[in-house]
XYZ file of C-alpha atoms in Angstrom:
635
model
C 0.000 0.000 0.000
C 2.938 2.391 0.558
C 3.091 5.008 -2.204
C -0.524 4.392 -3.213
C -2.801 7.453 -3.596
C -6.372 7.010 -2.307
C -9.216 9.254 -3.374
C -6.915 11.041 -5.775
C -5.293 12.994 -2.923
C -4.071 10.850 0.038
C -0.575 9.424 -0.619
C 0.334 6.672 1.887
C 3.878 7.393 3.128
C 4.518 5.061 6.063
C 2.799 2.521 8.313
C 2.346 3.911 11.837
C 0.100 1.344 13.533
C -2.139 -1.688 13.203
C -4.963 -3.449 15.014
C -7.127 -6.509 14.619
C -9.368 -4.767 12.105
C -7.344 -2.084 10.330
C -3.883 -0.762 9.437
C -3.036 2.913 9.996
C -0.788 4.882 7.636
C 0.706 8.352 7.745
C -0.307 10.035 4.481
C 0.154 13.331 2.630
C -3.022 15.159 1.565
C -2.028 16.774 -1.742
C -5.118 19.003 -1.832
C -4.691 20.714 1.561
C -0.892 20.165 1.794
C -0.946 18.514 5.223
C -0.256 15.154 6.838
C -3.177 12.946 7.862
C -3.666 9.444 9.268
C -5.475 6.966 7.010
C -7.054 3.868 8.582
C -7.445 1.067 6.003
C -9.527 -2.055 6.580
C -7.350 -5.175 6.464
C -7.486 -6.802 2.981
C -8.415 -10.216 4.372
C -11.555 -8.755 5.978
C -13.162 -6.933 3.027
C -15.127 -10.050 2.091
C -16.644 -10.207 5.581
C -19.827 -8.132 5.558
C -19.884 -7.884 9.371
C -16.388 -6.372 9.495
C -17.125 -3.965 6.647
C -20.324 -2.836 8.369
C -18.408 -2.327 11.629
C -15.740 -0.311 9.808
C -18.373 1.949 8.186
C -20.109 2.355 11.552
C -16.816 3.474 13.126
C -16.337 6.243 10.575
C -19.941 7.448 10.714
C -20.007 7.492 14.519
C -16.685 9.306 14.874
C -17.402 11.790 12.064
C -20.402 13.126 13.997
C -18.163 14.173 16.914
C -16.199 17.420 17.145
C -14.169 17.884 20.334
C -10.543 18.840 21.147
C -10.013 15.506 22.945
C -11.430 13.323 20.143
C -9.467 12.544 16.976
C -11.095 14.436 14.071
C -12.417 12.528 11.059
C -11.808 14.380 7.763
C -12.983 11.996 5.049
C -14.390 8.522 4.343
C -13.946 6.495 1.174
C -13.847 3.208 -0.700
C -11.677 2.578 -3.746
C -11.453 -0.740 -5.598
C -12.437 -2.709 -2.502
C -10.177 -0.672 -0.163
C -12.238 0.843 2.666
C -10.593 3.763 4.477
C -11.197 6.748 6.731
C -8.995 9.852 6.902
C -8.246 11.171 10.378
C -6.286 13.888 12.109
C -2.586 12.966 12.327
C -1.356 13.110 15.936
C 2.364 13.410 16.639
C 2.909 11.520 19.879
C 2.357 8.085 21.396
C -0.392 5.957 22.938
C -1.134 6.270 26.645
C -0.104 2.588 26.989
C 3.361 3.393 25.610
C 3.563 6.486 27.842
C 2.742 4.440 30.981
C 5.313 1.780 30.038
C 8.014 4.439 29.574
C 7.394 6.037 32.976
C 6.413 2.905 34.946
C 3.569 4.845 36.570
C 2.436 8.447 36.357
C 2.462 11.159 38.974
C -1.078 11.286 40.416
C -1.630 14.931 39.378
C -0.636 14.203 35.764
C -2.894 11.124 35.762
C -5.853 13.210 37.004
C -5.316 15.843 34.277
C -5.197 13.120 31.608
C -8.349 11.507 33.037
C -10.170 14.873 32.948
C -9.435 15.197 29.206
C -10.599 11.617 28.517
C -13.709 12.259 30.609
C -14.393 15.467 28.674
C -14.254 13.498 25.395
C -16.652 10.864 26.796
C -19.024 13.567 28.022
C -19.243 14.965 24.473
C -19.703 11.497 22.925
C -22.369 10.472 25.463
C -24.203 13.770 24.891
C -24.365 12.816 21.185
C -25.702 9.341 21.955
C -22.467 7.409 21.365
C -20.920 4.894 23.786
C -17.245 4.164 23.042
C -17.330 0.611 24.522
C -13.559 0.105 24.265
C -11.814 2.683 26.466
C -8.236 1.494 27.081
C -4.764 3.118 27.015
C -4.103 1.731 23.506
C -7.041 3.841 22.206
C -5.853 7.074 23.839
C -3.171 9.217 22.149
C -0.919 11.698 23.965
C 0.373 14.369 21.556
C 3.759 16.060 21.862
C 2.109 19.150 23.421
C 0.367 17.026 26.082
C -3.120 17.077 24.542
C -5.015 13.809 25.025
C -7.084 12.420 22.129
C -9.525 9.487 22.278
C -9.569 7.411 19.084
C -10.879 4.129 17.632
C -14.632 4.092 17.674
C -14.485 0.639 16.089
C -17.084 -0.848 18.436
C -18.890 2.364 19.289
C -22.464 2.781 18.148
C -25.438 5.035 18.779
C -27.345 4.252 21.973
C -30.720 2.662 21.308
C -33.224 0.764 23.392
C -31.525 -2.405 22.132
C -27.993 -1.622 23.297
C -27.308 -5.181 24.447
C -24.181 -7.166 23.562
C -24.528 -10.937 23.238
C -22.051 -12.875 25.324
C -19.414 -15.001 23.618
C -17.585 -14.154 20.443
C -19.544 -10.926 19.943
C -17.972 -9.392 23.065
C -15.140 -7.182 21.829
C -12.541 -4.846 23.276
C -9.738 -5.499 25.733
C -10.908 -7.730 28.570
C -8.557 -6.043 31.073
C -10.738 -2.898 30.904
C -14.154 -4.586 30.586
C -17.020 -3.519 32.795
C -18.767 -6.440 34.569
C -21.890 -5.932 32.437
C -19.796 -6.212 29.239
C -18.221 -9.419 30.528
C -21.717 -10.823 31.206
C -23.038 -9.638 27.811
C -25.534 -7.285 29.479
C -26.762 -3.726 28.949
C -23.932 -1.308 28.080
C -24.288 2.450 28.617
C -22.294 5.539 29.551
C -21.484 4.089 32.989
C -19.657 1.209 31.255
C -17.241 3.703 29.664
C -16.681 5.319 33.076
C -15.826 1.897 34.580
C -13.199 1.380 31.856
C -11.855 4.900 32.492
C -11.596 4.003 36.190
C -9.448 0.965 35.280
C -7.277 3.165 33.011
C -6.840 5.675 35.874
C -5.958 2.761 38.205
C -3.261 1.652 35.736
C -1.884 5.202 35.321
C -1.214 5.648 39.061
C -0.126 2.041 39.877
C 1.531 0.960 36.631
C -0.565 -2.232 36.469
C -4.126 -3.349 35.713
C -6.171 -4.647 38.682
C -6.950 -8.083 37.207
C -4.620 -10.490 35.400
C -5.250 -14.058 34.203
C -4.093 -16.788 31.840
C -7.150 -16.448 29.615
C -9.601 -13.721 28.659
C -12.394 -15.679 30.342
C -10.542 -15.834 33.677
C -9.931 -12.062 33.611
C -13.584 -11.385 32.714
C -14.742 -13.528 35.657
C -12.519 -11.525 37.999
C -14.203 -8.295 36.834
C -17.551 -9.879 37.726
C -16.656 -11.622 41.006
C -13.468 -10.344 42.645
C -12.899 -7.160 44.602
C -10.206 -4.788 43.338
C -7.128 -4.322 45.491
C -7.174 -0.636 46.605
C -4.715 1.365 44.463
C -3.330 3.020 47.599
C -1.817 -0.313 48.662
C 0.257 -0.376 45.457
C 1.153 3.317 45.503
C 1.030 5.023 48.927
C 1.487 8.433 47.263
C -2.080 8.363 45.896
C -4.203 10.843 47.893
C -7.398 9.656 49.612
C -9.771 11.593 47.327
C -8.268 10.074 44.161
C -8.557 6.554 45.585
C -12.222 7.288 46.374
C -12.815 8.460 42.767
C -11.200 5.315 41.316
C -13.108 2.960 43.618
C -16.422 4.680 42.842
C -15.768 4.524 39.075
C -15.053 0.758 39.184
C -18.001 -0.291 41.348
C -19.402 -3.580 39.992
C -22.971 -2.283 40.376
C -23.507 0.409 37.674
C -25.963 2.237 39.953
C -23.172 2.819 42.495
C -20.761 4.324 39.913
C -20.651 7.852 38.555
C -23.879 8.348 36.642
C -22.358 10.724 34.063
C -18.994 11.888 32.778
C -19.788 15.419 33.938
C -20.230 14.179 37.519
C -16.852 12.413 37.386
C -15.128 15.503 35.926
C -16.290 17.628 38.882
C -14.793 15.181 41.393
C -11.512 14.885 39.425
C -11.164 18.674 39.305
C -11.800 18.804 43.032
C -9.090 16.156 43.633
C -6.505 18.647 42.335
C -7.712 21.252 44.855
C -8.493 18.992 47.856
C -6.323 15.859 47.509
C -7.106 14.680 51.052
C -10.785 15.677 51.022
C -13.740 13.368 51.754
C -16.121 14.806 49.173
C -16.648 11.680 47.006
C -20.162 10.373 47.723
C -20.321 6.563 47.743
C -23.576 4.567 47.635
C -24.231 2.638 50.850
C -25.505 -0.949 50.990
C -29.131 -1.348 52.154
C -27.967 -4.066 54.615
C -26.140 -1.344 56.602
C -29.385 0.235 57.880
C -29.387 0.739 61.704
C -31.371 -1.639 63.941
C -34.962 -0.395 64.530
C -36.987 -0.954 67.765
C -40.725 -1.842 67.425
C -43.433 -1.633 70.086
C -44.685 -5.019 71.461
C -48.003 -6.299 70.110
C -50.322 -8.627 72.166
C -51.536 -11.896 70.701
C -55.239 -10.899 70.411
C -54.477 -7.746 68.429
C -52.072 -9.745 66.279
C -54.796 -12.298 65.387
C -57.327 -9.559 64.549
C -54.857 -7.680 62.412
C -53.888 -10.882 60.644
C -57.528 -11.666 59.790
C -58.124 -8.177 58.433
C -54.863 -8.297 56.463
C -55.918 -11.574 54.776
C -59.287 -10.042 53.906
C -57.614 -7.015 52.380
C -55.222 -9.207 50.383
C -58.111 -11.339 48.966
C -60.465 -8.550 47.918
C -58.450 -5.324 48.135
C -57.209 -5.494 44.531
C -60.674 -5.627 42.955
C -61.666 -1.941 43.355
C -58.347 -0.440 42.114
C -58.428 -2.811 39.142
C -61.857 -1.596 37.989
C -60.631 1.997 38.284
C -57.260 1.495 36.604
C -58.202 -0.866 33.765
C -60.147 1.653 31.578
C -57.437 4.278 32.190
C -54.691 1.850 31.065
C -56.646 0.937 27.920
C -57.174 4.625 27.020
C -53.497 5.450 27.588
C -52.410 2.459 25.471
C -54.704 3.571 22.638
C -53.355 7.145 22.749
C -49.786 5.833 22.801
C -50.370 3.615 19.748
C -52.027 6.397 17.743
C -49.356 8.922 18.754
C -46.460 6.590 17.863
C -47.945 5.896 14.427
C -48.360 9.616 13.703
C -44.841 10.366 14.953
C -43.201 7.626 12.864
C -45.065 8.613 9.682
C -44.677 12.373 9.935
C -41.780 13.255 12.257
C -39.114 10.494 12.154
C -36.656 11.331 9.371
C -33.791 9.002 8.530
C -30.319 10.377 7.825
C -29.209 10.416 4.187
C -25.810 9.486 2.757
C -23.929 12.248 0.936
C -23.199 11.215 -2.700
C -19.969 12.009 -4.561
C -20.279 15.220 -6.603
C -16.577 16.011 -7.106
C -15.892 15.861 -10.853
C -19.511 16.539 -11.878
C -20.599 19.790 -13.490
C -22.531 22.238 -11.335
C -25.997 21.440 -12.771
C -25.597 17.654 -12.501
C -24.201 17.956 -8.962
C -27.128 20.106 -7.823
C -29.619 17.693 -9.415
C -27.973 14.664 -7.742
C -28.000 16.339 -4.318
C -31.670 17.301 -4.724
C -32.467 13.657 -5.488
C -30.897 12.817 -2.109
C -32.868 15.600 -0.345
C -29.743 17.718 0.117
C -28.958 21.348 -0.741
C -25.864 22.476 -2.668
C -24.094 25.591 -1.386
C -21.292 27.133 -3.471
C -18.748 28.545 -1.015
C -16.039 29.440 -3.550
C -15.354 29.658 -7.282
C -11.732 29.551 -8.366
C -9.581 28.973 -11.426
C -8.222 25.482 -12.008
C -7.132 23.052 -14.715
C -10.688 21.623 -14.750
C -13.357 22.931 -17.109
C -15.586 25.772 -15.962
C -18.451 24.575 -13.735
C -16.790 21.322 -12.534
C -16.988 20.598 -8.767
C -13.457 20.588 -7.259
C -14.222 19.892 -3.566
C -17.161 18.962 -1.348
C -17.853 19.012 2.406
C -19.200 16.738 3.918
C -17.307 14.077 2.000
C -18.922 11.234 0.085
C -20.438 8.548 2.333
C -21.018 10.733 5.432
C -24.597 10.524 6.768
C -26.346 13.824 7.504
C -29.852 15.120 8.196
C -32.129 15.605 5.155
C -31.982 19.063 3.555
C -28.527 19.709 5.048
C -26.193 21.910 2.991
C -23.292 20.358 1.076
C -20.579 22.995 0.580
C -18.787 22.855 -2.785
C -15.947 24.651 -4.579
C -16.624 25.219 -8.306
C -14.020 25.612 -11.053
C -13.907 28.825 -13.079
C -11.810 27.021 -15.673
C -8.261 27.997 -16.615
C -7.482 31.649 -15.931
C -7.360 33.882 -19.038
C -4.814 36.696 -19.454
C -4.153 39.419 -22.036
C -0.844 39.275 -23.927
C 1.046 42.567 -23.436
C 2.950 44.359 -26.184
C 6.698 43.954 -25.510
C 8.048 44.847 -28.983
C 10.807 47.426 -28.512
C 11.561 46.281 -24.924
C 14.963 44.979 -23.913
C 14.989 41.176 -23.669
C 14.993 41.115 -19.840
C 12.289 43.795 -19.494
C 10.116 41.895 -21.979
C 10.558 38.607 -20.060
C 9.610 40.321 -16.775
C 6.510 41.903 -18.356
C 5.355 38.546 -19.770
C 5.968 36.675 -16.499
C 4.083 39.358 -14.527
C 1.161 38.896 -16.929
C 1.044 35.166 -16.104
C 2.706 33.880 -19.266
C 5.650 31.544 -19.883
C 8.671 32.725 -21.893
C 9.948 30.183 -24.400
C 13.489 29.882 -25.825
C 14.200 33.170 -27.692
C 15.244 33.450 -31.324
C 18.071 35.811 -32.355
C 18.211 37.517 -35.739
C 20.376 40.238 -37.198
C 18.593 43.585 -37.525
C 19.132 47.319 -37.501
C 17.611 47.519 -34.017
C 19.891 47.861 -30.980
C 21.232 44.453 -29.865
C 19.033 42.772 -27.198
C 15.838 44.520 -28.389
C 12.585 42.562 -28.971
C 11.592 42.954 -32.622
C 8.732 40.412 -32.727
C 6.628 38.229 -30.384
C 4.973 34.894 -31.283
C 1.438 35.941 -30.148
C 0.071 39.337 -31.074
C -0.485 41.927 -28.306
C -3.967 42.218 -26.672
C -4.802 38.583 -27.522
C -6.668 36.685 -24.732
C -4.971 33.352 -23.936
C -4.934 30.729 -21.169
C -2.613 31.512 -18.258
C 0.937 30.066 -18.616
C 0.764 30.050 -22.439
C 4.297 30.115 -23.920
C 5.442 33.246 -25.790
C 8.559 33.158 -27.980
C 10.506 36.405 -28.416
C 12.563 37.336 -31.458
C 15.634 39.339 -30.313
C 17.920 41.599 -32.301
C 21.630 40.701 -32.331
C 24.793 42.229 -33.682
C 25.942 40.879 -37.025
C 28.590 38.150 -36.873
C 28.525 37.903 -33.089
C 29.148 34.359 -31.825
C 26.509 33.532 -29.230
C 27.100 31.470 -26.092
C 24.776 28.589 -25.177
C 23.534 28.770 -21.562
C 24.131 25.566 -19.579
C 21.880 24.065 -16.860
C 22.766 25.205 -13.339
C 19.659 23.964 -11.474
C 20.652 21.360 -8.879
C 24.181 22.708 -8.431
C 25.655 24.483 -5.432
C 25.725 28.269 -5.812
C 29.532 28.586 -5.852
C 29.906 25.864 -8.507
C 27.204 27.486 -10.673
C 29.062 30.828 -10.418
C 32.324 29.262 -11.595
C 30.645 27.601 -14.574
C 28.798 30.785 -15.622
C 31.886 32.963 -15.478
C 34.001 30.237 -17.117
C 32.092 30.480 -20.436
C 32.136 34.266 -20.629
C 28.820 35.106 -18.950
C 28.154 37.160 -15.791
C 26.232 36.171 -12.636
C 23.341 38.595 -12.337
C 20.808 38.945 -9.538
C 20.821 36.077 -6.992
C 17.499 35.548 -5.158
C 17.451 33.375 -2.038
C 14.140 31.906 -0.908
C 12.628 28.843 0.781
C 12.042 25.797 -1.440
C 10.454 22.480 -0.450
C 12.273 20.383 -3.086
C 15.882 21.611 -2.988
C 18.282 21.634 0.012
C 19.819 24.849 1.318
C 22.449 26.397 -0.992
C 21.274 24.602 -4.153
C 20.165 26.496 -7.299
C 16.488 25.716 -8.027
C 15.773 28.170 -10.888
C 17.732 30.143 -13.512
C 17.209 32.700 -16.256
C 17.960 32.410 -19.197
C 16.936 28.748 -19.477
C 19.393 25.972 -20.462
C 19.942 25.832 -24.232
C 19.243 29.531 -24.829
C 21.964 31.334 -26.771
C 23.023 34.755 -25.533
C 25.704 37.279 -26.289
C 29.015 37.186 -24.398
C 28.847 39.122 -21.117
C 25.098 38.553 -20.692
C 23.790 38.130 -17.155
C 22.455 34.845 -15.768
C 20.051 35.208 -12.835
C 19.988 32.510 -10.150
C 17.458 31.475 -7.493
C 19.094 29.690 -4.535
C 17.197 27.560 -1.965
C 17.173 28.349 1.757
C 15.766 24.846 2.358
C 12.150 23.934 3.231
C 9.970 26.590 4.866
C 10.151 26.075 8.666
C 6.825 24.939 10.083
C 6.315 24.737 13.850
C 2.972 23.436 15.218
C 1.229 25.970 17.446
C -1.135 25.766 20.418
C -3.918 28.354 20.502
C -5.218 29.023 24.029
C -8.679 30.560 24.483
C -9.771 31.810 27.911
C -13.499 31.061 28.190
C -13.824 32.942 31.515
C -13.928 36.294 29.677
C -17.150 35.232 27.922
C -19.186 34.508 31.098
C -20.935 37.899 31.001
C -24.688 37.420 30.679
C -24.417 33.611 30.850
C -24.828 30.936 33.487
C -21.373 29.995 34.785
C -22.354 26.318 34.495
C -23.428 26.847 30.862
C -21.501 26.129 27.698
C -20.498 27.951 24.515
C -19.785 26.880 20.957
C -16.154 27.645 20.028
C -15.277 27.910 16.325
C -11.883 28.712 14.760
C -11.609 29.474 11.031
C -8.846 30.622 8.724
C -9.349 34.082 7.224
C -10.181 32.353 3.913
C -13.157 30.659 5.592
C -11.662 27.168 6.021
C -12.929 25.538 9.239
C -10.124 24.568 11.617
C -11.993 23.632 14.813
C -15.536 23.559 16.183
C -16.816 22.206 19.501
C -18.954 22.763 22.598
C -17.146 23.712 25.831
C -18.330 24.310 29.386
C -17.425 27.769 30.697
C -16.074 26.030 33.786
C -13.226 24.559 31.700
C -11.500 27.971 31.798
C -8.593 27.966 29.327
C -8.895 25.502 26.416
C -6.080 24.554 24.025
C -6.441 23.999 20.263
C -3.630 22.569 18.111
C -2.835 24.426 14.877
C -0.741 23.247 11.933
C 0.199 25.181 8.818
C 2.976 26.922 6.960
C 3.953 30.546 6.478
C 1.805 33.268 8.074
C -1.919 32.520 8.499
C -4.734 34.652 9.917
C -7.397 33.000 12.089
C -10.766 34.239 13.380
C -12.207 32.990 16.705
C -15.998 32.766 17.036
C -17.991 32.290 20.260
C -21.577 31.096 19.659
C -21.252 32.119 16.006
C -20.031 35.676 16.717
C -16.451 36.733 15.799
C -14.617 37.818 18.954
C -10.951 37.894 17.991
C -8.657 37.780 14.959
C -5.058 36.590 15.322
C -2.071 36.151 13.005
C 0.033 32.985 13.412
C 3.553 32.750 12.000
C 4.366 29.033 11.646
C 7.971 29.843 10.739
C 8.656 30.935 14.349
C 8.828 28.747 17.429
C 6.669 30.760 19.854
C 3.047 29.700 20.548
C -0.006 31.350 18.980
C -1.405 34.386 20.782
């Protein structure tokens, strides 16, 4: 697969990971000029409909999520039987590798990592998605310390039938299973929190709580055995953190944290009150205090017993006659209401078709057939014919709500330019004028004439003619009679000092030397020249050189946004929608954040100098300029 280009834009460069279902590659996106991660379904599994369906479900589930602690999904595709999804490329390592390197983590660092994982789960649960396979191997730690949850391979939307059959259908790593997963029972948000509790246990102790020779033996331990308190393995763990871990890994789901938000609050409080006793644990009903009852004489006891039997035999009759008609009426209303709702209000998601490569009219017609709306966000020149769709968002295969907008970029066709009149110009001035007009200058022709030497006497395309950009123009140049011309050699690819020696050695002069960044040529190497190799010029003519400074430096940046300054007029426990876009309108980040999070961090990647606009709840609040060629963080 290495070197293969998927979707006409994703070039697979190197293998960076693999799992039981897919192989992950680092790839170059040639359209947006950035690195991405491409997850490809294993070739031996493409014939298995169950695996293919699971792979598609992973991409659709993950693509609906947008959160700084969840790996972003950019694209989904299938090409000649190769199923793939395109994801954000994270420079870093898995949490499992990080734990192995350090043995165990400092408890404060572990809590901060757990808060980020919990924040990702809170967002997923809010959108109706249970991860079902939280483990350190599915958590990435980037070089800047940001935690990202990945691999929604067994995640799916929560429905009333969220039940996993026991046996071979139970998936995920058994060391992090919740007891209900091990039994094949109902799985919900509290199951993810159990697995997070086991991950937190491993971070602070360096080991998982249950080990065994087989997966079955480990699963049984999750169901039956009590976990050894983490404080016995690491005495440095504060009391409050041990309480959080033990509450998260309660075998009874009703005794665990009931939501990710509830667990986040306790984890944040651990950092402030490490020895506090604020974690509320559910008590067992058998621990109720002994109650004292008044004595009852035998005669009263017999009378009460007789009356109790009478009530038990006939006491149900009257309530039944009252309740039965009411139950029947409610059942009828429920049936009628559910039928009306299903027929008129339940709308299934639709799959976005591929419109890239179609002309504008056909693309709009195809989207309308799928109950979608086409929105042209940009028209630009390209090598494609006018009206052809160059780009679409969402990508092909993503499921969206009916009548959603599909943003497209439409080709304006090749750019047209007007040929300027350069007759009478000196050769160099004519070449500059043509290049500034967007035209290519071909090898010149030299003829003897009465015009001053080096003067343009003709041009191959007449002035004021409209032509396609980059059309080649050949100039006819006046030369002195009987002057022996010198053929220019090729200097591209040579070091600057060697090129100088060769130019001067054949009787030419080194003219202007321009030094600039170049992605293809190392520092100090000539990457462009003028005149071109093979051109014949008079002795003493200048040869201009362009010398590489090496690739443009590109340093990833971290953009920090302080949400506390946007609390005015809002509930402090509320949330805001944070959006970051490039000045050209390209979406960089979008997600919901609680105001209580304070300062949030967003990773930025790019090259050169880029302007970004920050939006809070759809309103622009700040514009910043980021220079990726410098090391300092974004403002």
